[in-house]
Coordinates of C-alpha atoms and ligand atoms in Angstrom, one line a residue:
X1343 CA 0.4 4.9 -7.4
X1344 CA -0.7 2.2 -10.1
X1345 CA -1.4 2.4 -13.2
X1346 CA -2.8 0.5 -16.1
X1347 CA -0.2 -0.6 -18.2
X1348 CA 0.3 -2.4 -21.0
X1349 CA 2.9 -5.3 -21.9
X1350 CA 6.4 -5.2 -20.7
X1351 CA 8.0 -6.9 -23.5
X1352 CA 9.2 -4.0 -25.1
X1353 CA 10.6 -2.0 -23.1
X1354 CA 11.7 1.5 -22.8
X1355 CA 15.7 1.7 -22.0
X1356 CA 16.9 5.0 -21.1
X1357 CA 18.9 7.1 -24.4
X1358 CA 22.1 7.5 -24.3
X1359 CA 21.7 11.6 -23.5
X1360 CA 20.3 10.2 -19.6
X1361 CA 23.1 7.9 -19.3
X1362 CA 26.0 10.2 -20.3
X1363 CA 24.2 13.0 -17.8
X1364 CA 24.6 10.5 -14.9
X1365 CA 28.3 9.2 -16.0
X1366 CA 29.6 13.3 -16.4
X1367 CA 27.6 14.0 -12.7
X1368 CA 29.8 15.1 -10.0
X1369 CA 26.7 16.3 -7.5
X1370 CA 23.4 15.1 -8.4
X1371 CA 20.2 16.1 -6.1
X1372 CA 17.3 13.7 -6.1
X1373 CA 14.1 15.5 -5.1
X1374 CA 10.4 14.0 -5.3
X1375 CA 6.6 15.6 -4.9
X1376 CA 5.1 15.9 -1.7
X1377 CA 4.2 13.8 0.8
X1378 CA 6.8 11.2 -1.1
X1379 CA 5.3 8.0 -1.4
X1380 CA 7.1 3.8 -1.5
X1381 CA 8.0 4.8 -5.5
X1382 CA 9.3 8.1 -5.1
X1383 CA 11.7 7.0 -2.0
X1384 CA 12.4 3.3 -2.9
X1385 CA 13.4 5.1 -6.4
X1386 CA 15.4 7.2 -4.8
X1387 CA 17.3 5.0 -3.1
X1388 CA 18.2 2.5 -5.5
X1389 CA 19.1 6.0 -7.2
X1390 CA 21.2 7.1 -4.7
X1391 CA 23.0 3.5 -3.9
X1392 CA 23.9 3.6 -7.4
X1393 CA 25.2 7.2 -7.7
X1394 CA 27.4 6.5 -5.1
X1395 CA 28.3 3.1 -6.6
X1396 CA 29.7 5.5 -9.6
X1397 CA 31.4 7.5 -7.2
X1398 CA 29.1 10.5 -7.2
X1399 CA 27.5 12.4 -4.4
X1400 CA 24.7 12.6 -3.5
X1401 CA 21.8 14.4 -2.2
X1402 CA 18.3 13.7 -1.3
X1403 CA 15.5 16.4 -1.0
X1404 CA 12.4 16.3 -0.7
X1405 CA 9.2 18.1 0.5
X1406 CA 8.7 16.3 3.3
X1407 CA 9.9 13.5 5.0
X1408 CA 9.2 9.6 4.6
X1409 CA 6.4 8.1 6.2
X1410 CA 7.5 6.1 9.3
X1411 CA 6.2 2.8 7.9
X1412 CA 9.7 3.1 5.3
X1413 CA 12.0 3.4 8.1
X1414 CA 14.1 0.5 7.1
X1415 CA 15.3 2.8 4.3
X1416 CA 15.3 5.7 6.2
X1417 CA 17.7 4.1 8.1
X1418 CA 19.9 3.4 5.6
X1419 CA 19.6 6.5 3.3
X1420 CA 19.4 10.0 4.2
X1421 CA 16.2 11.5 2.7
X1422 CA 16.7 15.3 3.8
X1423 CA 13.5 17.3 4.0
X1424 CA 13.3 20.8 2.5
X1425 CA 13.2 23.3 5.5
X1426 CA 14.0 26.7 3.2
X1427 CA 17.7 28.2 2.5
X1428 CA 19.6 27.4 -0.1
X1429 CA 19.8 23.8 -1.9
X1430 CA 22.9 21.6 -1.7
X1431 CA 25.3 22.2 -4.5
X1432 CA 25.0 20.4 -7.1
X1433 CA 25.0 19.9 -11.4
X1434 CA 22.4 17.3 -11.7
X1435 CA 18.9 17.3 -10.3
X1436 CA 16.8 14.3 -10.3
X1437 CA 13.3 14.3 -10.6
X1438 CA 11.5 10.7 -9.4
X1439 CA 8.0 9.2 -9.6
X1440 CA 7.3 13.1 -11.2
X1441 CA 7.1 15.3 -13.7
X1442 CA 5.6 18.6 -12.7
X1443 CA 7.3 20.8 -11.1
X1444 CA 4.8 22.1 -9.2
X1445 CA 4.2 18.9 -6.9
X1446 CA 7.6 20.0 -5.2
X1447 CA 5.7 21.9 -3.1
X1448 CA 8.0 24.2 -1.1
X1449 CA 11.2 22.9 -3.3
X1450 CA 9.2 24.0 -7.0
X1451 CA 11.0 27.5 -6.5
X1452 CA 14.1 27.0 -5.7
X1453 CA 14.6 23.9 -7.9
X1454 CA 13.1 25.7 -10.7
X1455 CA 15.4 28.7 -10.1
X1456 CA 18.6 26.9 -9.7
X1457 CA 20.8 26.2 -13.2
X1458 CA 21.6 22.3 -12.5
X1459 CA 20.4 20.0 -15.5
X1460 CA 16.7 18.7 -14.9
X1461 CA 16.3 14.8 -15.4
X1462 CA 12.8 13.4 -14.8
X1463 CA 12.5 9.8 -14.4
X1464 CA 9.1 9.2 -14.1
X1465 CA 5.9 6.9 -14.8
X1466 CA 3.3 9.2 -14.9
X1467 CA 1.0 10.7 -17.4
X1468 CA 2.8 14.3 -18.5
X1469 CA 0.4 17.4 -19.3
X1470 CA 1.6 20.5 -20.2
X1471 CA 5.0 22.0 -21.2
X1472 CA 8.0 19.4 -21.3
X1473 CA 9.6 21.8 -19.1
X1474 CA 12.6 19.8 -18.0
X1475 CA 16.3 18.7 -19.8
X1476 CA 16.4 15.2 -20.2
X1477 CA 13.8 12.2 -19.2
X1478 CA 13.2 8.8 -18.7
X1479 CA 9.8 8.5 -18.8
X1480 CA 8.2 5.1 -19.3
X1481 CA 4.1 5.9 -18.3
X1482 CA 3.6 1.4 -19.1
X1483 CA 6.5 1.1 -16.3
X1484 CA 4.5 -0.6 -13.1
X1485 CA 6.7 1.8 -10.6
X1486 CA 9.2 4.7 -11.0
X1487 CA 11.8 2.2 -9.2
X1488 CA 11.6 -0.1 -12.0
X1489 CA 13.3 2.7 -13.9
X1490 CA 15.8 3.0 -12.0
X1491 CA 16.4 -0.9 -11.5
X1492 CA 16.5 -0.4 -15.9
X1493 CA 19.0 2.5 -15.4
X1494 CA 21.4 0.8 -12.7
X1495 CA 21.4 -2.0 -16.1
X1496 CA 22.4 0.4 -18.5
X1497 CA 25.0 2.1 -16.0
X1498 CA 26.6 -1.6 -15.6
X1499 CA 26.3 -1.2 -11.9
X1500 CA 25.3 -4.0 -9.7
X1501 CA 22.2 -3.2 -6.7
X1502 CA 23.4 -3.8 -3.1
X1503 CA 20.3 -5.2 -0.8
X1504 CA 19.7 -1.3 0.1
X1505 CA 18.8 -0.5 -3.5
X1506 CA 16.9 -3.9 -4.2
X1507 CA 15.0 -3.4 -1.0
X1508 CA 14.2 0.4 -2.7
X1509 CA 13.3 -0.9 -5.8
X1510 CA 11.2 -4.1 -4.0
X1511 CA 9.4 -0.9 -2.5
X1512 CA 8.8 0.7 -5.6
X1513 CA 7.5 -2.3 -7.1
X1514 CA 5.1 -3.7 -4.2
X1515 CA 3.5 -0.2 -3.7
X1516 CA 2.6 1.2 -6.7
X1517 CA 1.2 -2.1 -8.0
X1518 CA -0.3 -3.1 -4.8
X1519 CA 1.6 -6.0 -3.5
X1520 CA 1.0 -7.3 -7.3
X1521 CA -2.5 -7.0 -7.2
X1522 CA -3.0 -4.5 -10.0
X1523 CA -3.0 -4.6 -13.7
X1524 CA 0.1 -3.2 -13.6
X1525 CA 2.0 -6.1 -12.5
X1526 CA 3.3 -7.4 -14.9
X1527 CA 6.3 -9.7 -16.1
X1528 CA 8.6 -7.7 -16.0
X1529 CA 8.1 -6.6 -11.9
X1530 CA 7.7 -9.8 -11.1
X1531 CA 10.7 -10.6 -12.5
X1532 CA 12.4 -8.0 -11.1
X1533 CA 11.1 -9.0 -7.6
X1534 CA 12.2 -12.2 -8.2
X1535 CA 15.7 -11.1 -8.7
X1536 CA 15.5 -8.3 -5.6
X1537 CA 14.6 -11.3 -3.4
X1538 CA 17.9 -13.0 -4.6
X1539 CA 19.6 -10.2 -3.2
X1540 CA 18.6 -10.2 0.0
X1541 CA 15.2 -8.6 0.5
X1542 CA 13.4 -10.1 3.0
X1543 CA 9.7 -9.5 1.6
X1544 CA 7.8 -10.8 4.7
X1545 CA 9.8 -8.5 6.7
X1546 CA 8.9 -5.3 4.1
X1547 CA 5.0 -6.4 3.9
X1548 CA 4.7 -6.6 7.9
X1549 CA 6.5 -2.9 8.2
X1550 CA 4.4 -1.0 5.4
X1551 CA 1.0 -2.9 6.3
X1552 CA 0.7 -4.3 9.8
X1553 CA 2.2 -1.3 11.4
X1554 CA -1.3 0.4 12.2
X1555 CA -2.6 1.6 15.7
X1556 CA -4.7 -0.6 17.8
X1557 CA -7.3 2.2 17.1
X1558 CA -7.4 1.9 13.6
X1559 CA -10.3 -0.8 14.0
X1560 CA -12.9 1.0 15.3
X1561 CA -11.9 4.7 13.5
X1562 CA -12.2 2.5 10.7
X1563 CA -15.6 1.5 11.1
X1564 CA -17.1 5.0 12.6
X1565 CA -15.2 6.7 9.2
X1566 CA -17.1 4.0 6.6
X1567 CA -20.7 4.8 8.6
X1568 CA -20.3 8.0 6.2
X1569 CA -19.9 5.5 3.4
X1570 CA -22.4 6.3 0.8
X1571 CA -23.4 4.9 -3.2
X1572 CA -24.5 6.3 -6.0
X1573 CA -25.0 5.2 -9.7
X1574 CA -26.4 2.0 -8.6
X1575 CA -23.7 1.2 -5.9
X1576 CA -20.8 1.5 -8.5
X1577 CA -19.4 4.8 -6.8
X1578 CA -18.8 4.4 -3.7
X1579 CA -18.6 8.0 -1.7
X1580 CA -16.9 8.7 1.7
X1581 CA -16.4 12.8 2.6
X1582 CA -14.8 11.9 6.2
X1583 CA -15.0 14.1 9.3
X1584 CA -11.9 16.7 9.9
X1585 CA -10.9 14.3 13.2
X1586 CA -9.9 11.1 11.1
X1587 CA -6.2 11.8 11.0
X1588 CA -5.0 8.2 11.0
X1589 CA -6.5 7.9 7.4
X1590 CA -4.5 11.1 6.5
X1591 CA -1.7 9.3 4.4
X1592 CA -2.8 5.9 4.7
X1593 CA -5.5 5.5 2.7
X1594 CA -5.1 1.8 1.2
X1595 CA -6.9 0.2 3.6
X1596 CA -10.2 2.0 3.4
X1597 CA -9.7 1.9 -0.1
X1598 CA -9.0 -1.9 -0.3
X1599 CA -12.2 -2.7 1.5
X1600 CA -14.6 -0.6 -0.2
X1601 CA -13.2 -2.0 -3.7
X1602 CA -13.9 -5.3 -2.2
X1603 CA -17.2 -4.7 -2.3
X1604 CA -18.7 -6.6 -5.7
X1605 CA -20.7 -3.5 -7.5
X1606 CA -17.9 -1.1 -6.8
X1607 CA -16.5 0.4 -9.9
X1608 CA -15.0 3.8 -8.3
X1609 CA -14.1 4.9 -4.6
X1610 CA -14.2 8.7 -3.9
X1611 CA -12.9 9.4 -0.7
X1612 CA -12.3 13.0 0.4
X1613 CA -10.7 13.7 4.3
X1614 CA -9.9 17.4 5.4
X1615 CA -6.3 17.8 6.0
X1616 CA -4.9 19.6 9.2
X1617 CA -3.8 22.2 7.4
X1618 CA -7.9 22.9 5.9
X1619 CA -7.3 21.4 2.6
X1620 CA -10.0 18.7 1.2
X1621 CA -7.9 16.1 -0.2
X1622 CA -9.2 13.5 -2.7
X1623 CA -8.0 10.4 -3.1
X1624 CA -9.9 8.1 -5.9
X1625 CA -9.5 4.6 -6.8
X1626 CA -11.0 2.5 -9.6
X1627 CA -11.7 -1.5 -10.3
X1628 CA -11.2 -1.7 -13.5
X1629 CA -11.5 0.5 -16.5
X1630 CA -13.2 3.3 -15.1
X1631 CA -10.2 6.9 -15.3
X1632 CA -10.2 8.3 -11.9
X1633 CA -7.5 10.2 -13.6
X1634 CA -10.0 12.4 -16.2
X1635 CA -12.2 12.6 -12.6
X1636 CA -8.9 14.2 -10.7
X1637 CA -8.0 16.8 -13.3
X1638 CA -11.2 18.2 -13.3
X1639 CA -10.4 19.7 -10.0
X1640 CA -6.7 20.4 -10.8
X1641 CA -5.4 17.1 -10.2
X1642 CA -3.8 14.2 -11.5
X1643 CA -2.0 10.9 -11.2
X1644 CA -2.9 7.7 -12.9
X1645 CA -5.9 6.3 -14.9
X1646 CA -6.6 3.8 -11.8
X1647 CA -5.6 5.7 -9.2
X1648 CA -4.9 9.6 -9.1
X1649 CA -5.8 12.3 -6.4
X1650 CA -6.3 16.4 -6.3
X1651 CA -7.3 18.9 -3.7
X1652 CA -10.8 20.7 -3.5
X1653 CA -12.1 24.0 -2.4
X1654 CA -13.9 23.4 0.9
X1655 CA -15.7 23.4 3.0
X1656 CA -16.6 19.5 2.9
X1657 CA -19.9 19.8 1.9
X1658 CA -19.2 21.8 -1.2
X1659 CA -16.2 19.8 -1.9
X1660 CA -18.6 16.8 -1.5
X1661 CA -21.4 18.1 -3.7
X1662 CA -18.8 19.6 -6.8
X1663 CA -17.6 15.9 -6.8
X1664 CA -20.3 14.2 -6.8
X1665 CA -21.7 15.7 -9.5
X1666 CA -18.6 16.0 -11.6
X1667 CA -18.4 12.1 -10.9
X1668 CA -21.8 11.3 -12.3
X1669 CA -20.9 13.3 -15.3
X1670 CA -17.3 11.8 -15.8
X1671 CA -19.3 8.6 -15.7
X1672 CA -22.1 9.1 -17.4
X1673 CA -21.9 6.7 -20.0
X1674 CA -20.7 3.6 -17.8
X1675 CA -23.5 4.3 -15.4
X1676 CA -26.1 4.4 -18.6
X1677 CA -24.3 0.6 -19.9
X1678 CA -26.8 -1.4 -17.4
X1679 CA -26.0 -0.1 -14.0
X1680 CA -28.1 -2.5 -11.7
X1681 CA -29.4 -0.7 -8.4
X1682 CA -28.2 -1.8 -5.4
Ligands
MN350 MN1 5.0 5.7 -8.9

């Protein structure tokens, strides 16, 4: 996910407690939150190609699996999926693109319960108890892969096109394809470089963007006719019907559109999962903290970009948001909103 970030030229290199953890790892097991997204895997496995690199083994374990649109990783790395039973053996456990245990979803027990030394490398805003061993948490970082790409540095290990193209992935999701505020010098520099060794960026944009079903069209455009504005058209508002399951995870297109829109400040969108949850994603412009909006319902992520799930059914879920969102925003809607 992005985030707002501030200048990259100082950076944050990882102590020398991380390092020495990775050197002295025999087993390490990398695990991310649910429903992993580009970060958490392209992190991962840079990670991993690196780990290995030292001569270490390696684990990955997450929630859930990949999304199909990162298969030319997948191919390449095995990301295991948590199906219960006992976790791989291992001494180190490594935490990416997180830092609460609880967004491990099936994996928060049994990680939490097991006595291997928790590492978080992470990009996100922390709340709460620093629950874990040792961290390398940089929240100006652009993407949880550039981390890792800082780590592999300090570990005097070279990245084979595997890890650059996880670390390209890192980079080009959570900042948008470098469209966000959060690109800055340093990712692009860092691009640069993954290009140089090998990564084939045409081939990476056509398989995480232009992979969607002939359908997605006109779903699209029955979805946005529940598209609705408030606060003089900067909030944009879409509570989708249960039977929209292509927007399920990929939400950047709707999102992308309704930003494009000139008045747009905010999108809301809420979709009802197949499992019965109401999921919200949120999105912002420009200065406007989607985050504060997200943690009012339990949530979290980034100031531009952050989610949560809501009680439903959708109307309620639709109404408590609403009305949360016009009091999060109270006082950008009173600084000259023009009606639209
Ligand atoms: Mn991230």
């Amino acid at each position: 996910m992005p985030q707002t970030s501030q200048s990259s030229a100082e950076t944050s290199l990882p102590s020398a407690a991380v390092l020495k953890a990775f050197q002295n790892a025999k087993t390490v097991l990398l695990s991310g939150h649910e429903n992993p997204d580009g970060d958490c895997i392209g992190a991962q496995a840079a990670l991993a190609r690196v780990l290995e690199a030292m001569g270490k083994t390696v684990h990955i374990l997450n929630p859930d699996p990949p999304e199909a649109v990162f298969d030319y990783l997948s191919c390449e790395v095995a990301y295991g999926t948590f199906q219960g039973g006992d976790l791989p053996d291992h001494d180190l456990c490594v935490l990416t693109d997180i830092s609460e245990l609880g967004r491990c979803g099936a994996l928060s027990g049994p990680l939490g319960a097991h006595p291997s030394t928790k590492l978080v490398v992470d990009h996100h805003v922390h709340h709460g108890e620093e629950w874990w061993d040792l961290a390398y948490v940089d929240r100006t970082a652009s993407a949880t892969g550039l981390l890792v790409y800082r780590l592999a540095k300090a570990l005097g290990v070279e990245l084979d096109t595997v890890a650059a193209n996880g670390v390209f992935t890192s980079l080009v999701t959570d900042t948008g394809w470098f469209k966000y505020s959060n690109t800055d010098a340093e990712t692009l520099r860092i691009a640069g470089e993954m290009i140089g060794l090998g990564v084939k960026s045409d081939r990476l944009y056509a398989s995480i963007f232009q992979r969607n079903l002939s359908a997605l069209p006109v779903e699209l455009g029955e979805l946005l006719r529940g598209l609705e504005y408030f606060g003089g058209g900067k909030i944009a508002l879409l509570a989708a019907d249960p039977d929209h399951g292509p927007f399920e995870s990929n939400t950047d297109v709707l999102h992308d559109i309704l930003r494009s829109v000139e008045v747009v400040e905010v999108v809301l969108f809420l979709r009802q999962t197949s499992d019965g949850r109401i999921k919200l994603s949120a999105r912002s412009k420009n200065d406007w903290n989607v985050n504060a909006l997200a943690r009012r319902f339990g949530g979290g992520g980034h100031v531009k970009a952050s989610g949560a799930t809501l009680q439903g059914p959708m109307d309620r879920a639709r109404s408590e948001l609403l009305e949360a969102a016009l009091e999060q925003y109270a006082s950008e809607l009173s600084g000259g909103a023009v009606a639209r």
